[in-house]
Coordinates of C-alpha atoms in Angstrom, one line a residue:
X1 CA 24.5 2.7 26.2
X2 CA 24.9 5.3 23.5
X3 CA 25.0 3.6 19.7
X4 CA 26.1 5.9 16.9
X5 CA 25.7 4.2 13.8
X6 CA 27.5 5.6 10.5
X7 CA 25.9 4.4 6.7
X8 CA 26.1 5.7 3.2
X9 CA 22.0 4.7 3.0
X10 CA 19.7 6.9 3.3
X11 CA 17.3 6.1 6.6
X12 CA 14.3 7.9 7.0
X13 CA 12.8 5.3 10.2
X14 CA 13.3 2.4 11.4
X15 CA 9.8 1.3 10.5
X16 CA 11.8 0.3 7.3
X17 CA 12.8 -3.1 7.1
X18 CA 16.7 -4.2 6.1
X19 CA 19.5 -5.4 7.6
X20 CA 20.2 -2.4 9.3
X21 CA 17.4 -0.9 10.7
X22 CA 16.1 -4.4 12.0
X23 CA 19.3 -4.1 14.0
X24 CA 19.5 -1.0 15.2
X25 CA 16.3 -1.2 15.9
X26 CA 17.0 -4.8 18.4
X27 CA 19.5 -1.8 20.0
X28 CA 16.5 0.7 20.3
X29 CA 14.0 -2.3 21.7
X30 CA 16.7 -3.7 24.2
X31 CA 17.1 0.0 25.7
X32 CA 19.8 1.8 24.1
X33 CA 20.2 5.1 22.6
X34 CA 20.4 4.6 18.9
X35 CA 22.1 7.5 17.0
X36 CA 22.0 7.6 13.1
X37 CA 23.9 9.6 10.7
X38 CA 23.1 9.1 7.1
X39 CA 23.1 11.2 4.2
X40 CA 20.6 13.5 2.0
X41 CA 21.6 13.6 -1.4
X42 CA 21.7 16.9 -3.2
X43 CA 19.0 15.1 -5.3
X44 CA 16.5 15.5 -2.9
X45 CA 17.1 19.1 -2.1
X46 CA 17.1 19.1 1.7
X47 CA 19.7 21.0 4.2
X48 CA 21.4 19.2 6.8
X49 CA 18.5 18.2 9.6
X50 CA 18.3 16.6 12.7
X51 CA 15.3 14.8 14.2
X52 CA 14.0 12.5 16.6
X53 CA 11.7 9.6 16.1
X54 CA 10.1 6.4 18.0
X55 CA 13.6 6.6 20.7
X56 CA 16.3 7.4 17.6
X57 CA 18.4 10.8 16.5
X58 CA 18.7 11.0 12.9
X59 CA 20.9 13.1 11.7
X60 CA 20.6 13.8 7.8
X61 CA 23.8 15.4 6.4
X62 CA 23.7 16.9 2.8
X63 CA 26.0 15.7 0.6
X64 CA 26.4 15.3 -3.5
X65 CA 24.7 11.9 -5.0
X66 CA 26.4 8.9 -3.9
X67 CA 23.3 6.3 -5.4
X68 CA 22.4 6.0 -9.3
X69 CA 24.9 8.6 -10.1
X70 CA 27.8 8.8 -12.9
X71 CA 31.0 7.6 -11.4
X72 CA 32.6 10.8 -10.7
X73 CA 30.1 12.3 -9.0
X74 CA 30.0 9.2 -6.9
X75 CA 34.1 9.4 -6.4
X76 CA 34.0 13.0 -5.0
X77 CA 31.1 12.8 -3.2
X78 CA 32.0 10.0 -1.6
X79 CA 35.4 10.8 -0.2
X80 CA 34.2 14.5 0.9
X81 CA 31.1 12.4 2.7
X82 CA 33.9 11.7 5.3
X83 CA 34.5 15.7 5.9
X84 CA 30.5 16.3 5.9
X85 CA 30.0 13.5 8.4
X86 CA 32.7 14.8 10.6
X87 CA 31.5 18.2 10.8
X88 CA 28.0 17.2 10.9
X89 CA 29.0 14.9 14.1
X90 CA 30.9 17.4 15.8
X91 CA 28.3 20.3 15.6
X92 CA 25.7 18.1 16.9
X93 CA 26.6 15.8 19.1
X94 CA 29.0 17.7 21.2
X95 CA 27.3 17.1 24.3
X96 CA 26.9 13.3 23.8
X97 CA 29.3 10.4 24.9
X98 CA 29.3 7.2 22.7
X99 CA 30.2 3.6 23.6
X100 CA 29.8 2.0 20.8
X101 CA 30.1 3.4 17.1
X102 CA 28.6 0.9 14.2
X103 CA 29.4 1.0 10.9
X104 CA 29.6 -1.3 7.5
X105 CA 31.2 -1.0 4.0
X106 CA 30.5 0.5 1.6
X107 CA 32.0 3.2 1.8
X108 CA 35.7 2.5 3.3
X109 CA 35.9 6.8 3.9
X110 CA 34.8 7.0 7.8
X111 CA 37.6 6.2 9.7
X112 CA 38.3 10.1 10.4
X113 CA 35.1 10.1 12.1
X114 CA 35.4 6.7 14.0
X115 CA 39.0 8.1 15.2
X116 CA 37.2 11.5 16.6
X117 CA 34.8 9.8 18.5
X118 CA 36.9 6.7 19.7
X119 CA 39.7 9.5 21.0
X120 CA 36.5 12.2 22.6
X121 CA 34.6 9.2 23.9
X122 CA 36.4 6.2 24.3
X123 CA 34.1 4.2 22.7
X124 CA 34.2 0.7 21.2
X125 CA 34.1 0.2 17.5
X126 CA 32.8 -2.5 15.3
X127 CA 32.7 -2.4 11.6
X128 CA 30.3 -4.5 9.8
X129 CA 32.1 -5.7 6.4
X130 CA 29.6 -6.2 3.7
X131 CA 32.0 -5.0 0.9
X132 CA 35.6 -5.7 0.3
X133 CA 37.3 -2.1 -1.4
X134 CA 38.9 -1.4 -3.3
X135 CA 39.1 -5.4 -4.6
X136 CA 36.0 -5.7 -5.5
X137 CA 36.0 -2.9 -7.9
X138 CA 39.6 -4.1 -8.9
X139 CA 37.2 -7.9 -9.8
X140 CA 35.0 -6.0 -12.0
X141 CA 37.7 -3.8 -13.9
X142 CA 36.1 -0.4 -12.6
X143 CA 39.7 0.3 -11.2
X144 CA 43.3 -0.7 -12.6
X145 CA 45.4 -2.4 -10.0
X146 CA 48.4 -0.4 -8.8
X147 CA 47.0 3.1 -10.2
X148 CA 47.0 5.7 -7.8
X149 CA 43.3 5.6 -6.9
X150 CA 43.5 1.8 -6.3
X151 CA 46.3 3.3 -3.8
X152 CA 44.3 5.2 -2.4
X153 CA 41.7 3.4 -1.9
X154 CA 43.9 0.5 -0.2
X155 CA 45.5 3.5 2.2
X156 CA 42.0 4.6 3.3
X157 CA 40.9 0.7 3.6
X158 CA 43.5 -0.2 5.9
X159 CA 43.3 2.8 8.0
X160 CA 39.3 1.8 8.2
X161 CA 40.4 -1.7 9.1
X162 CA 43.2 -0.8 11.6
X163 CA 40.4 2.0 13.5
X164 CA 38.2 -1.0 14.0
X165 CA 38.0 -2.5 17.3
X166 CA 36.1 -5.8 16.0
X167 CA 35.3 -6.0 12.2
X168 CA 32.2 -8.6 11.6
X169 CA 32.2 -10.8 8.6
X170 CA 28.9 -12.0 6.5
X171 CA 30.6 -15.8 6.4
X172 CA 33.3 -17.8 7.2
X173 CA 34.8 -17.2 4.1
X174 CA 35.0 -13.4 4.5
X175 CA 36.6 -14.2 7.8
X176 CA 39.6 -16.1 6.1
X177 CA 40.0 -13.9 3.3
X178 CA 41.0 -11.0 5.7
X179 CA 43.2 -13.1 7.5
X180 CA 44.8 -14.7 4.2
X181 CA 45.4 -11.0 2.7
X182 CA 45.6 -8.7 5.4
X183 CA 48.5 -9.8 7.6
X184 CA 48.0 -6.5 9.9
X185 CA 44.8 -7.9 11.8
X186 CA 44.5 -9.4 14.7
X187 CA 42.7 -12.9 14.0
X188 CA 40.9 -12.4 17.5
X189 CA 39.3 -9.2 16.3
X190 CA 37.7 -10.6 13.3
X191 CA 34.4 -12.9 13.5
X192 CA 31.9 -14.1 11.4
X193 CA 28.7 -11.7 12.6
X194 CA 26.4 -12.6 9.0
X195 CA 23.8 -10.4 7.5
X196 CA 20.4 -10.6 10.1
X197 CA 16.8 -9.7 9.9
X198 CA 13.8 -10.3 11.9
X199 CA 11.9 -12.8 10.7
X200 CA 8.3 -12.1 10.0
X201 CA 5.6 -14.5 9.0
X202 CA 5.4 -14.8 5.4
X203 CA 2.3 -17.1 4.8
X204 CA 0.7 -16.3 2.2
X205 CA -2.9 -18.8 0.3
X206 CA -2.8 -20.1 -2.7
X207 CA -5.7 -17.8 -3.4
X208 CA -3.6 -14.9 -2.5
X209 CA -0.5 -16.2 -4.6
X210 CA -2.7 -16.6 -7.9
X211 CA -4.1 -12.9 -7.7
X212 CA -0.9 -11.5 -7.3
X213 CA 0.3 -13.8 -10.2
X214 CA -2.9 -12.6 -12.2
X215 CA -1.9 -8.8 -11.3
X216 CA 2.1 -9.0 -12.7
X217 CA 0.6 -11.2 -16.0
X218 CA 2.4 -14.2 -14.4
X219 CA 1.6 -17.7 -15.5
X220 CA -0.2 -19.3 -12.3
X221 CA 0.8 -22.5 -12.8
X222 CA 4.1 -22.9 -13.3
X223 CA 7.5 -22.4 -10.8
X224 CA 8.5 -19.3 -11.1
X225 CA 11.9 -18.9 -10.7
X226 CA 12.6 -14.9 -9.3
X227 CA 15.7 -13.0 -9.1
X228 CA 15.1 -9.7 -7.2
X229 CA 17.6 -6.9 -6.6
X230 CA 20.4 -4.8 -8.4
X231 CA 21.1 -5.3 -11.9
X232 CA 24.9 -4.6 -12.5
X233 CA 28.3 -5.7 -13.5
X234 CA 28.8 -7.9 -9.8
X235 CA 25.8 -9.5 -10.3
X236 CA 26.9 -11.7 -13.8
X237 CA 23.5 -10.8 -15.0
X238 CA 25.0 -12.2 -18.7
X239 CA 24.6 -15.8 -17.2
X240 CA 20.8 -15.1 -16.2
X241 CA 19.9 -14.5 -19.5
X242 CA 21.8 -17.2 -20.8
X243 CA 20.0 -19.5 -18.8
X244 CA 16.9 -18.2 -19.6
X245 CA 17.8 -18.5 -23.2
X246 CA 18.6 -22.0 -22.8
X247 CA 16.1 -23.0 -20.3
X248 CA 13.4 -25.7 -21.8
X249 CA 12.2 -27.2 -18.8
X250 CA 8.6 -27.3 -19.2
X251 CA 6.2 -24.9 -16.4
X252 CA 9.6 -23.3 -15.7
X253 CA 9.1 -19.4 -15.3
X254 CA 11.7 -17.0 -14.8
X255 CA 10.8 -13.2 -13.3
X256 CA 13.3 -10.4 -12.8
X257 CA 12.5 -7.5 -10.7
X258 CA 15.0 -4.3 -9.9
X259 CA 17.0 -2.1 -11.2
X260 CA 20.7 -1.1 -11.8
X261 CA 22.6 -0.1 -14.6
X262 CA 22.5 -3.4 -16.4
X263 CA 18.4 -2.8 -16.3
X264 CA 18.5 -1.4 -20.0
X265 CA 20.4 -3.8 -21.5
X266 CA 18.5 -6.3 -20.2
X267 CA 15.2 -4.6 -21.2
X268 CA 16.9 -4.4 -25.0
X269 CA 17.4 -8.0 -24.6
X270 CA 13.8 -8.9 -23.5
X271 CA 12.9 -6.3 -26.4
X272 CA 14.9 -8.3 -28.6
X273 CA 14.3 -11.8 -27.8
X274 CA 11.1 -11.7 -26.7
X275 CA 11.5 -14.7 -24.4
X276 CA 7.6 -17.1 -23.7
X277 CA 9.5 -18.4 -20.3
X278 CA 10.7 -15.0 -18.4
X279 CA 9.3 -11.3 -17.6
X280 CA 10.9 -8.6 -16.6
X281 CA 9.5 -6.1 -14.1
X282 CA 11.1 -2.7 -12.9
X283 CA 11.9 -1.5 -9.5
X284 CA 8.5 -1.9 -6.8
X285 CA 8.1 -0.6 -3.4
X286 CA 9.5 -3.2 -0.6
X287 CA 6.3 -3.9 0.4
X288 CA 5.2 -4.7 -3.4
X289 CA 8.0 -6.4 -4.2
X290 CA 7.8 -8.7 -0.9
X291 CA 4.2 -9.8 -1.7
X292 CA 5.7 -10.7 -5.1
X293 CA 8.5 -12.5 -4.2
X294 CA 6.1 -14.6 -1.9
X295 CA 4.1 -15.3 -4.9
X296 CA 7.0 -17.0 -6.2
X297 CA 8.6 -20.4 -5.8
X298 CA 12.6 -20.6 -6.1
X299 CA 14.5 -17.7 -5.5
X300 CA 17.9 -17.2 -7.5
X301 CA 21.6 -15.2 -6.5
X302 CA 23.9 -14.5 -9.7
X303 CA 27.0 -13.2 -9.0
X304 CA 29.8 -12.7 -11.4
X305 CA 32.6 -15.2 -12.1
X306 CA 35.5 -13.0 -11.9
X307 CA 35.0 -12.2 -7.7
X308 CA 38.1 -13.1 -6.2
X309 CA 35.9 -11.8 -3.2
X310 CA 33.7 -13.9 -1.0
X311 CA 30.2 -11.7 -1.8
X312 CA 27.6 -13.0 0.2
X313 CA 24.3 -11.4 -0.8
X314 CA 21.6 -10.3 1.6
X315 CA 18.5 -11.0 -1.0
X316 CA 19.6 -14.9 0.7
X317 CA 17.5 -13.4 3.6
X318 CA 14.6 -12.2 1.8
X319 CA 14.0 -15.8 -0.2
X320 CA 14.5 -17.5 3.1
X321 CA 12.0 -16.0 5.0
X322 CA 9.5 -16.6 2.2
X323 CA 10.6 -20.2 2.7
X324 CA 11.9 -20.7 -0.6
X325 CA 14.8 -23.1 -1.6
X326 CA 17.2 -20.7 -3.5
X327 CA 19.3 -21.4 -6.5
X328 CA 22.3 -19.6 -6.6
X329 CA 24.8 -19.3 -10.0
X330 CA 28.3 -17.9 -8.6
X331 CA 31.9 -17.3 -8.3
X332 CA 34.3 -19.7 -6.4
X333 CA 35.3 -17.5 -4.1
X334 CA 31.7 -17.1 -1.9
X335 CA 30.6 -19.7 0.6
X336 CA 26.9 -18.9 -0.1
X337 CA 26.6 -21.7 -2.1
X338 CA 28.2 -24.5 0.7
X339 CA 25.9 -22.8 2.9
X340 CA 23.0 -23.8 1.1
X341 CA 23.8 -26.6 0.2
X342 CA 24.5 -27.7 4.1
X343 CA 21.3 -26.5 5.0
X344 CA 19.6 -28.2 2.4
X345 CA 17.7 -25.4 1.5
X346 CA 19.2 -24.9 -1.9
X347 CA 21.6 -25.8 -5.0
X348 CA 24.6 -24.4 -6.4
X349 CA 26.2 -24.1 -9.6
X350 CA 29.8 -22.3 -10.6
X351 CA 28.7 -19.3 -13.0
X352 CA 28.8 -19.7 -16.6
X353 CA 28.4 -23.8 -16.1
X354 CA 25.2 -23.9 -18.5
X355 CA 25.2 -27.4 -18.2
X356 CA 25.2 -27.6 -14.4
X357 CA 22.3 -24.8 -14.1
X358 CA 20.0 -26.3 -15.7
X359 CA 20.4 -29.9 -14.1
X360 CA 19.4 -28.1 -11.1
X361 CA 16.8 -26.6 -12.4
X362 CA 15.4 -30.0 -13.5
X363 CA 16.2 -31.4 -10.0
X364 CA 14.0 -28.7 -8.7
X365 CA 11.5 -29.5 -10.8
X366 CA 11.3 -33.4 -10.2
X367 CA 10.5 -34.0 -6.6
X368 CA 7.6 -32.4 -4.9
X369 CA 8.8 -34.0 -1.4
X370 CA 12.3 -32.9 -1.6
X371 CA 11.3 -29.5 -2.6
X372 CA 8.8 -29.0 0.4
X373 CA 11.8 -30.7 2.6
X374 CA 14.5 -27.1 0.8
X375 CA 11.0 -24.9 1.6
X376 CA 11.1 -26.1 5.7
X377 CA 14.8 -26.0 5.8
X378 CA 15.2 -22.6 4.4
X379 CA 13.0 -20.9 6.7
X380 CA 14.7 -23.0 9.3
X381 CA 18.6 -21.3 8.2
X382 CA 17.1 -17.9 8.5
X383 CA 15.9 -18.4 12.3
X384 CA 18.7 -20.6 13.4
X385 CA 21.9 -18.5 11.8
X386 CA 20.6 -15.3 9.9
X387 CA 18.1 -13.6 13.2
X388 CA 18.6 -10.1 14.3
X389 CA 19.2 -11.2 17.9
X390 CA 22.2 -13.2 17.3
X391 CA 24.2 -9.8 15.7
X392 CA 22.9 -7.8 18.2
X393 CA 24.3 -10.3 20.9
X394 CA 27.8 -10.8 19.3
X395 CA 27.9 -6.7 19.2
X396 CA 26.7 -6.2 22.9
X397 CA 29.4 -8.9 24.3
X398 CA 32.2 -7.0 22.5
X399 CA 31.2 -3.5 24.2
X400 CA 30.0 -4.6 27.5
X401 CA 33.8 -4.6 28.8
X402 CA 34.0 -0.8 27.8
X403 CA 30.8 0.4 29.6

């Protein structure tokens, strides 16, 4: 079959590794025609393009910065994205016939496109939700409830929602929160279809794990406890440094590495308090940053308190594959932490309980057999619930009576 998938990210290949290019590459591997439309920002000064590559189209339409830009920028160019797509769609693929068209949120501006190509083609669509919007944004005060962009926003969200053949959740608690607060679905069109990789081997020596220590000016022999990712307001980064701050557990090591637009506050704050027990470390290429992360021992999910939304982060995957029990500080709302903890792969604390982080941090620390035990078990989650093939299959099954 014919797979078009839509995405605010910018794809180059599928050589890249993520959630969904693993994916869409499972489509390419099992036989299918993989279509991708993704943007070029106006930062990198390249037309509209089209190309093919190892078995996939990717078509690059030009649009205004949607990624580390100021908020208006990112407004406009998001909502025209929808018109750029549309055209860009219709002037190149007008000689192809879809079945299935895959998309995820962000953004929530597509559904003009999904609606051209369901009505031309009479293809199946399937939304993957990795972002609730406009709540989330409502959660973190970047948009005041009942202003006329929030209803917007919640017009172009349910038109998204109602285009959407099968909408895919990252957790059972995603799934309930739609059918709590959006009375218009269809409960038998909503499933939980989480975020997948392929699992690679990720063993790395002890001789291997010191140098790259040794390289970063990483103590090599304490735990080192790494948080990797964005740094911004839905990550509760104030509770990270907090528990650094408070953290005395001895041959306890705390390294951040990313970026976001918290990243130079935080960088005042190392400036500032010039903590013995944490490092901070800019953005590093994927491949970098995945040898680094292996080098580690605990890996850590902050999110902010005031989600009223069940975030489930996909930096879960990348700690699991390295086989590392994960500690995760969040809001109530998320069923990462149950899942975790069920797994017995990991702990979980409510954000802002200082008190409660840093018992689990000490009951990290205390027993090397039940920390091995969290190291087996968390490589064991990703295989069993988080592999590529089981969202590819969920997908398939849901298109199969449309081919």
């Amino acid at each position: 079959m014919k797979v078009l998938f839509l995405t605010i990210l910018k794809i180059n290949s599928l050589d890249e590794r993520g959630i969904y290019t693993d994916l869409l590459r499972k489509f390419r591997d099992e036989g299918h025609d993989v279509f991708i439309v993704s943007p070029a920002e106006r930062r990198y000064k390249i037309a509209t393009n089209l190309k093919k590559e190892k078995g996939v189209t990717l078509l690059q339409v030009k649009t205004l910065n949607l990624q580390k830009t100021n908020v208006i920028e990112k407004g406009i160019g998001t909502l025209f994205m929808e018109y750029q797509f549309l055209w860009a769609v219709k002037k190149n693929f007008s000689n192809e016939k879809f079945d299935l068209i895959l998309y995820s949120t962000p953004p929530i501006t597509f559904s003009k496109v999904i609606h051209f190509i369901k009505k031309r083609d009479k293809a199946c669509s399937y939304l993957l939700l990795k972002d609730i919007f406009p709540q989330n944004a409502i959660d973190m005060k970047l948009l005041k409830k009942g202003g006329w962009l929030h209803q917007m926003f919640i017009k172009k969200e349910r038109k998204l929602y109602e285009e959407s053949d099968t909408i895919g959740c990252m957790s059972e608690a995603n799934r309930n929160y739609l059918l709590e607060h959006y009375d218009f679905l269809t409960p038998g069109n909503i499933e939980v279809n989480p975020n997948s990789i392929t699992p690679l081997e990720k063993i790395q020596s002890i001789e291997s794990k010191v140098s790259i220590r040794e390289k970063y000016g990483l103590p090599v022999n304490d735990k080192i406890f790494v948080y990797g990712g964005n740094l911004g307001l839905p990550q509760g980064i104030n509770f990270l440094l907090h528990t650094i701050e408070n953290c005395t557990v001895q041959n306890v090591f705390f390294l951040i590495v990313g970026s976001g637009r918290e990243y130079n506050r935080i960088a005042k704050w190392f400036d500032d308090k010039k903590p013995a027990n944490a490092k901070l470390i800019g953005v590093l290429p994927k491949e970098e940053y995945d040898l680094l992360v292996n080098a580690c021992d605990v890996g850590m999910i902050f999110l902010s308190p005031d989600f009223t939304i069940p975030n489930f982060p996909s930096r879960l995957l990348s700690y699991l594959e390295c086989s590392m029990p994960v500690l995760a500080a969040t809001d109530k709302s998320t069923d990462i932490g149950k899942v975790i903890e069920k797994a017995g792969c990991g702990l979980w604390v409510q954000s802002g309980d200082i008190k409660g982080m840093l018992n689990a941090i000490n009951k990290l620390m205390e027993n090397k057999d039940d920390f091995l035990l969290m190291k087996q078990n968390a490589r064991a989650l990703l295989e069993n619930e988080y592999n590529v093939d089981i969202s590819y299959h969920l997908i398939e099954s849901k298109v199969k009576p449309h081919v």
